[in-house]
Short mmCIF file of N, CA and C in Angstrom, two decimals:
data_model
loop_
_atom_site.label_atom_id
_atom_site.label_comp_id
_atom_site.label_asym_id
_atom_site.label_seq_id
_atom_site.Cartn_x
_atom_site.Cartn_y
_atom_site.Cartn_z
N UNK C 20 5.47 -3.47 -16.10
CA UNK C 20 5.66 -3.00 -14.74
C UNK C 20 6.88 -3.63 -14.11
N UNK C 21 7.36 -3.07 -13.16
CA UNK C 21 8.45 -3.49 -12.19
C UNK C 21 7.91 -3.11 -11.11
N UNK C 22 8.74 -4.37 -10.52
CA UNK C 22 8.68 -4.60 -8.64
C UNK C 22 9.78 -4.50 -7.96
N UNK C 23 9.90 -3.92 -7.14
CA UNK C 23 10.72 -3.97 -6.53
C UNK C 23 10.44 -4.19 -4.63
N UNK C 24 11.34 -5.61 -4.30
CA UNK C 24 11.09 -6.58 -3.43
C UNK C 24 12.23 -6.43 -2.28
N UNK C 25 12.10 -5.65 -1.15
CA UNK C 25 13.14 -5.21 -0.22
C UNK C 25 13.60 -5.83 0.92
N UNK C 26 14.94 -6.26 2.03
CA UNK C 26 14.65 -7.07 2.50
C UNK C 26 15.67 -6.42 3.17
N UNK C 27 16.19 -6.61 4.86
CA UNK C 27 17.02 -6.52 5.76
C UNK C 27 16.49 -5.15 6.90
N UNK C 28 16.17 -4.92 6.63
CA UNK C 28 15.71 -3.71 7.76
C UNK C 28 15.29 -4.02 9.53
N UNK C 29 15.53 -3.74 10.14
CA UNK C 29 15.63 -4.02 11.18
C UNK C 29 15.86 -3.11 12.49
N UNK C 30 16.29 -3.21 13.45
CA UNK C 30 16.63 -2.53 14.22
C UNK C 30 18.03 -3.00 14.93
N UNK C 31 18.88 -2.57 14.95
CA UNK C 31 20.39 -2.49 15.68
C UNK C 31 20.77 -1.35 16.02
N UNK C 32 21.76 -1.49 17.10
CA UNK C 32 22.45 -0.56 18.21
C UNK C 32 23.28 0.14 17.70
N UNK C 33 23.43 1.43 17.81
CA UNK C 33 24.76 2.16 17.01
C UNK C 33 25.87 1.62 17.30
N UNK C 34 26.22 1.83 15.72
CA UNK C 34 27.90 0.92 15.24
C UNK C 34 27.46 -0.52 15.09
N UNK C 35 26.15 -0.36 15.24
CA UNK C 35 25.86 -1.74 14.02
C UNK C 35 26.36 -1.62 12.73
N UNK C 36 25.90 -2.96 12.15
CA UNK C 36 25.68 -3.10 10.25
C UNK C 36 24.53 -3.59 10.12
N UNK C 37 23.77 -3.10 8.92
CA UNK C 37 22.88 -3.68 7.96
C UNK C 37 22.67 -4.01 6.76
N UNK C 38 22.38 -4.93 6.25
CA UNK C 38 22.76 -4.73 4.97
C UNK C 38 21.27 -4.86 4.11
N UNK C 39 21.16 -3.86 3.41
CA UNK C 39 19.61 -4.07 2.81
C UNK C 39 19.89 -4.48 1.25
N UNK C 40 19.15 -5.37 0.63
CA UNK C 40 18.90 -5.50 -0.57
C UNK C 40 17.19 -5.29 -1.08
N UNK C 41 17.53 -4.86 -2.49
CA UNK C 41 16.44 -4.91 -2.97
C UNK C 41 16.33 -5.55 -4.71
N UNK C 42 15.62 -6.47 -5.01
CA UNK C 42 15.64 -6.95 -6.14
C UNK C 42 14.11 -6.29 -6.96
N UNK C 43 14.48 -6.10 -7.88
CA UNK C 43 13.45 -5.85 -9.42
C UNK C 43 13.09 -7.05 -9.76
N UNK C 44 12.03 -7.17 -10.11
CA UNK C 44 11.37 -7.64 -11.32
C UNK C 44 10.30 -7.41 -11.96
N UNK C 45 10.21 -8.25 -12.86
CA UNK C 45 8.85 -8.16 -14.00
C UNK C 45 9.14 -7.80 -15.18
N UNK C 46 8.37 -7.39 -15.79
CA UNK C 46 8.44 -7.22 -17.15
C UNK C 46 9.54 -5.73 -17.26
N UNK C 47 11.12 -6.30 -17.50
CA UNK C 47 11.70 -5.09 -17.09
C UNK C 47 12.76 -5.67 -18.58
N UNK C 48 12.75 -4.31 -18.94
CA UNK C 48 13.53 -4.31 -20.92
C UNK C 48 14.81 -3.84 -20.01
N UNK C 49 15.38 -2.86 -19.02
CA UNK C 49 16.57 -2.35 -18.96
C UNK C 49 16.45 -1.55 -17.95
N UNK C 50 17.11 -2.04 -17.05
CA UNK C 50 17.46 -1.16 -15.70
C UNK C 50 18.29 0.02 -15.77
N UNK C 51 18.35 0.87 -15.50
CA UNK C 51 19.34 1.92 -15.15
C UNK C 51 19.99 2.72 -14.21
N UNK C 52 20.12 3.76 -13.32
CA UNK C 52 20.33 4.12 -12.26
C UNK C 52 19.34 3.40 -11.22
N UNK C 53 20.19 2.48 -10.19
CA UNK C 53 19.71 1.97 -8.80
C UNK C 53 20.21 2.85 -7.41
N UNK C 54 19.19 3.03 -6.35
CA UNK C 54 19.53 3.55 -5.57
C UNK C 54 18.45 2.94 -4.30
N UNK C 55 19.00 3.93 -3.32
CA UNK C 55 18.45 4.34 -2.36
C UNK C 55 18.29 5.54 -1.38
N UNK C 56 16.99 5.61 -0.79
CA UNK C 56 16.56 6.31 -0.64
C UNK C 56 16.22 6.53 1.04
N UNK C 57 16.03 7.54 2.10
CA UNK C 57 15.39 7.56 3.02
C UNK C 57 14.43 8.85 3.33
N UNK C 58 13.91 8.47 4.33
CA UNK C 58 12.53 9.41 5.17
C UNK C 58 12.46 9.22 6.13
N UNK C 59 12.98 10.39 7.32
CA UNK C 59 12.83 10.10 8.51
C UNK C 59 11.53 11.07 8.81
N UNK C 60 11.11 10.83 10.08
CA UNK C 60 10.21 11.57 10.32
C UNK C 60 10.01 12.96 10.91
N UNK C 61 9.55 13.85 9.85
CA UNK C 61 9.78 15.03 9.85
C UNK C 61 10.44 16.27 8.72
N UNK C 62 11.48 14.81 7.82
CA UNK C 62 12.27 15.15 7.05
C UNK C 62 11.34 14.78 5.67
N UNK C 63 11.86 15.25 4.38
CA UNK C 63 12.43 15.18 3.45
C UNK C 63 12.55 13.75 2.86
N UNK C 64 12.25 12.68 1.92
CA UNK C 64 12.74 11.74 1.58
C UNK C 64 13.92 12.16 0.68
N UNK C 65 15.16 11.97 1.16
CA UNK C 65 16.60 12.21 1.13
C UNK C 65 17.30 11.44 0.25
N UNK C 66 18.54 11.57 -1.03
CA UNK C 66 19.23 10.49 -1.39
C UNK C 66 20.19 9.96 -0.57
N UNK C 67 20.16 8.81 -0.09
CA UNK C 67 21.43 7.56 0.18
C UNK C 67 22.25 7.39 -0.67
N UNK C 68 22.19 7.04 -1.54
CA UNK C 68 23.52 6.01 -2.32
C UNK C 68 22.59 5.73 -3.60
N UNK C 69 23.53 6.23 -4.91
CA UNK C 69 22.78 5.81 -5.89
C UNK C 69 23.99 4.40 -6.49
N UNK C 70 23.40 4.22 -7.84
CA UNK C 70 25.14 3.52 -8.61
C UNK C 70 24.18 3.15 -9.55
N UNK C 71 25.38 3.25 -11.09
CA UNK C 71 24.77 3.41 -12.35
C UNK C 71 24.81 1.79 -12.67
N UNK C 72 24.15 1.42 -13.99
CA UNK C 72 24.32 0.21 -14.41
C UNK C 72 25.82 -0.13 -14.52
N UNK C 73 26.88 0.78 -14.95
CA UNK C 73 27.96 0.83 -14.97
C UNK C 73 28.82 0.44 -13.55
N UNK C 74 27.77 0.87 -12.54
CA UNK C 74 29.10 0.76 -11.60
C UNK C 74 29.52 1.58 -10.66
N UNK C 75 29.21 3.35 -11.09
CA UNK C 75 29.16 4.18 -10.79
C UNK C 75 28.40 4.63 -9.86
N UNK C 76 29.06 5.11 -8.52
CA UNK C 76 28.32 5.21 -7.46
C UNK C 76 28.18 6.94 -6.71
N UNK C 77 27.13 7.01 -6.12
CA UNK C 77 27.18 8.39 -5.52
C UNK C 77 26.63 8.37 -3.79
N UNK C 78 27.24 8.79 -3.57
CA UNK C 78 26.51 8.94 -2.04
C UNK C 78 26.05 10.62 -1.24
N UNK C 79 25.41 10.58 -0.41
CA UNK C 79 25.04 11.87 0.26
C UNK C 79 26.23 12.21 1.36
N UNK C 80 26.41 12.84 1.58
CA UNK C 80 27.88 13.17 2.68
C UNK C 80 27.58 12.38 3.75
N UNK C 81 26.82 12.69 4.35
CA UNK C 81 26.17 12.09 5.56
C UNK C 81 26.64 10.42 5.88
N UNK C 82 26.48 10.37 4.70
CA UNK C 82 27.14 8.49 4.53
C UNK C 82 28.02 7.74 3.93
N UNK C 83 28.97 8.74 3.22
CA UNK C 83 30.22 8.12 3.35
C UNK C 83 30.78 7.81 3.89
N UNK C 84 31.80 6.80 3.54
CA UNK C 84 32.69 6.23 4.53
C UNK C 84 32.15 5.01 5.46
N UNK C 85 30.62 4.83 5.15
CA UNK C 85 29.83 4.77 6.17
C UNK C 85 29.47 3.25 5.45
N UNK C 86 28.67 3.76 4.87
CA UNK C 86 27.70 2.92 3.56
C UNK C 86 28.52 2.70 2.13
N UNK C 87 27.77 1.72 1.41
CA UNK C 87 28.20 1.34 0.38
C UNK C 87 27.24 0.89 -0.57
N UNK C 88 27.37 1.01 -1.30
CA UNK C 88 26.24 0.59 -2.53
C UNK C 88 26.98 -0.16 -3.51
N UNK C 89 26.11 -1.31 -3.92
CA UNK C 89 26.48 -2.13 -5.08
C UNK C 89 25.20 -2.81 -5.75
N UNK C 90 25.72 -3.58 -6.85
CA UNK C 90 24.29 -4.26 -7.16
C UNK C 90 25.01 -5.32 -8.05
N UNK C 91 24.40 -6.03 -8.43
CA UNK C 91 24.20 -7.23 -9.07
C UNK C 91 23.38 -7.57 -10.46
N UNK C 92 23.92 -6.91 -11.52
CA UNK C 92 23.23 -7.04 -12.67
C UNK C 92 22.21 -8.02 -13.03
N UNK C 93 23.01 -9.22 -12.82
CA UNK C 93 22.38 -10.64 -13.31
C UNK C 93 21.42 -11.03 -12.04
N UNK C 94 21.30 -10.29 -11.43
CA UNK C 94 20.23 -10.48 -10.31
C UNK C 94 18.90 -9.57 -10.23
N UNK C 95 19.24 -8.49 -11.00
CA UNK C 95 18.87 -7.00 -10.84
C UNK C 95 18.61 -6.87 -9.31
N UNK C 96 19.94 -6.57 -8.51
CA UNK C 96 19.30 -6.57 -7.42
C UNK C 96 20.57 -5.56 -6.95
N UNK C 97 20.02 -4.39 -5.82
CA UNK C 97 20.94 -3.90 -5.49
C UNK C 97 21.33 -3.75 -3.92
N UNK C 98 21.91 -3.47 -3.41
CA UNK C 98 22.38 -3.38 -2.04
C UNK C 98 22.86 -2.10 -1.55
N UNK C 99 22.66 -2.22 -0.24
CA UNK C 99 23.12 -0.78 0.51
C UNK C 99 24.12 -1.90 1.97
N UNK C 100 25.26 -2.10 2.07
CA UNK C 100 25.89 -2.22 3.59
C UNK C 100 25.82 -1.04 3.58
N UNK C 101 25.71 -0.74 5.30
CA UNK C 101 25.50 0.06 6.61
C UNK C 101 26.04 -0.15 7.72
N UNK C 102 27.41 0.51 7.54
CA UNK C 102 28.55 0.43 8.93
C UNK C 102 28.53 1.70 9.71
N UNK C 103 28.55 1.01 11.13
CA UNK C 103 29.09 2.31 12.06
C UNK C 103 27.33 3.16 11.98
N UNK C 104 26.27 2.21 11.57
CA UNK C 104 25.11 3.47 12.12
C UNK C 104 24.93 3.97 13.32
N UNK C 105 24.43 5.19 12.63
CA UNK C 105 23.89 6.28 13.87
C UNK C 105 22.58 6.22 14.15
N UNK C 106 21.87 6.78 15.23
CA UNK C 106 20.71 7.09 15.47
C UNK C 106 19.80 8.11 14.45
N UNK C 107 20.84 8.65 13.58
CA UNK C 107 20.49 9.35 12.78
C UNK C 107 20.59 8.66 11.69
N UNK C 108 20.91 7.97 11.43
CA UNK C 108 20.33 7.11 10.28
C UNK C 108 19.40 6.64 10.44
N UNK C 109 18.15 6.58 11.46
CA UNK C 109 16.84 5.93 11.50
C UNK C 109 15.92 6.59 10.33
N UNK C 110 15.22 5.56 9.58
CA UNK C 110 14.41 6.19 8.92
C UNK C 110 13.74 5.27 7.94
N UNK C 111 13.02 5.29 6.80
CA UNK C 111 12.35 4.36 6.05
C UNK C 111 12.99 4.24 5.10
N UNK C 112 13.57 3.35 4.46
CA UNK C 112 14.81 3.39 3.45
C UNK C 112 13.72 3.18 2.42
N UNK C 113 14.08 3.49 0.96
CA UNK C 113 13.34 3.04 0.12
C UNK C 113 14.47 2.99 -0.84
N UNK C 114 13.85 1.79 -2.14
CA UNK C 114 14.55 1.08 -3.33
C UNK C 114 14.31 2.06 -4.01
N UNK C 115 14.70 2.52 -4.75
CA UNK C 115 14.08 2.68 -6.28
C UNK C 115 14.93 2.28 -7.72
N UNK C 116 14.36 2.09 -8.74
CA UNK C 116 15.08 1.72 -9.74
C UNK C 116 14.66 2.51 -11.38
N UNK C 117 15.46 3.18 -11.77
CA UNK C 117 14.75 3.76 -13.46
C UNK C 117 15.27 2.35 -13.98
N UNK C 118 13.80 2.03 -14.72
CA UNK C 118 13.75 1.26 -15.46
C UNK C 118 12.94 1.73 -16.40
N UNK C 119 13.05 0.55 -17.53
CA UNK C 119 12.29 0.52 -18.98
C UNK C 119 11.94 -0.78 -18.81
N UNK C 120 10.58 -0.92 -19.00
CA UNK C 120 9.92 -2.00 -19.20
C UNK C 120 9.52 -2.45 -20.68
N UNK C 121 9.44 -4.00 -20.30
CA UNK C 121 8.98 -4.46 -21.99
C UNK C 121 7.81 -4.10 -22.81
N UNK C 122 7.76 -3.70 -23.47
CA UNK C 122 6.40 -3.02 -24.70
C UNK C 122 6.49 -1.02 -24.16
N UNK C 123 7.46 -0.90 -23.77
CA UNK C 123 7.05 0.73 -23.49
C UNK C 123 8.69 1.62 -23.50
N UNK C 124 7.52 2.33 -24.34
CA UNK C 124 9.02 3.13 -24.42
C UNK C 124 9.54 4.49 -23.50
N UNK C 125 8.65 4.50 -22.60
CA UNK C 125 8.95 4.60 -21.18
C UNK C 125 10.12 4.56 -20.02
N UNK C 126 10.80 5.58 -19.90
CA UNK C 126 12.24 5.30 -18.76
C UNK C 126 11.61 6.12 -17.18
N UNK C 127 10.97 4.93 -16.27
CA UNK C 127 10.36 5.32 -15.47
C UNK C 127 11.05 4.91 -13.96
N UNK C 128 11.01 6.18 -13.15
CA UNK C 128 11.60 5.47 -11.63
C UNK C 128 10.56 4.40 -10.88
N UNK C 129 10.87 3.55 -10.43
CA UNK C 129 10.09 2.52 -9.55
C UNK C 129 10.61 2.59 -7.89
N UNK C 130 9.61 2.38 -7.10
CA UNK C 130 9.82 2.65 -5.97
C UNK C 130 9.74 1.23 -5.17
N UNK C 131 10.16 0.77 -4.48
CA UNK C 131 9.96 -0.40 -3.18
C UNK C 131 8.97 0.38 -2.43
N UNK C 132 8.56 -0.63 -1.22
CA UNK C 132 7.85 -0.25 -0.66
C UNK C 132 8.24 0.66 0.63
N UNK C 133 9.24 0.44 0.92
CA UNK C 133 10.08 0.99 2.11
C UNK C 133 10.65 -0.05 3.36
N UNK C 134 11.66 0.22 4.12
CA UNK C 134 11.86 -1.10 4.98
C UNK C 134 11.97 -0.20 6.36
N UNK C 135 12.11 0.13 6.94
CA UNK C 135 12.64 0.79 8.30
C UNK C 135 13.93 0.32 8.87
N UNK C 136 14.98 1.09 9.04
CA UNK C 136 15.66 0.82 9.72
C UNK C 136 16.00 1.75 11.19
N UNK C 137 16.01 1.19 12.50
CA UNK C 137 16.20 1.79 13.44
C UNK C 137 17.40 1.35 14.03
N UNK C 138 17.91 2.63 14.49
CA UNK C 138 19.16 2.56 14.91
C UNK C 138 19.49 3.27 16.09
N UNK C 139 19.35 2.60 17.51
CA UNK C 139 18.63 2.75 18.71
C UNK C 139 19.49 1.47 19.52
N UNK C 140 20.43 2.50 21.05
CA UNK C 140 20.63 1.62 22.03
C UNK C 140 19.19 0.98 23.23
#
């Protein structure tokens, strides 16, 4: 199994920053595509920002320019900065990570639990 352990969410004023991380662990053979994710209410849980083990990153229009995604191999841990939010960026961010865990030959997405971020004068 893998965990995934989320942290920065909060609430700030538009044209804030946030910066969320989320780290994996456990019994994890090989990470692969890291991302993130949101759900506002009413909507759709939506892609944010993915990026490959490589490096390789994707974002939703909505948040370019905006956001950024990276991660940290030797940490397994990945990140989302969040510049210049909107009120429309409020919503429940979530981690997820395809991983392969040890004893399974299994390439499965893992989810965080979700963090909220509000973005509200």
């Amino acid at each position: 199994q893998v965990q995934l352990v989320e942290s920065g969410g909060g609430l700030v004023q538009p044209g804030g920053s946030l910066r969320l991380s989320c780290a994996a662990s456990g019994s994890i053979f090989m990470i692969y595509t890291m991302g993130w994710y949101r759900q506002a209410p009413g909507n759709q849980r939506e892609l944010v920002a993915t990026i490959t083990s490589g490096g390789l990153s994707n974002y939703a229009e909505s948040v370019k320019g905006r956001f950024t995604i990276s991660r940290d191999n030797t940490k397994n841990t990945v990140y989302l900065q969040m510049n210049s939010l909107k009120p429309e960026d409020t919503a429940v961010y979530y981690c997820n990570t395809r991983a392969r865990a040890h004893g399974s030959i299994w390439e499965v997405n893992y989810w965080g639990q979700g963090t909220q971020v509000t973005v509200s004068s």
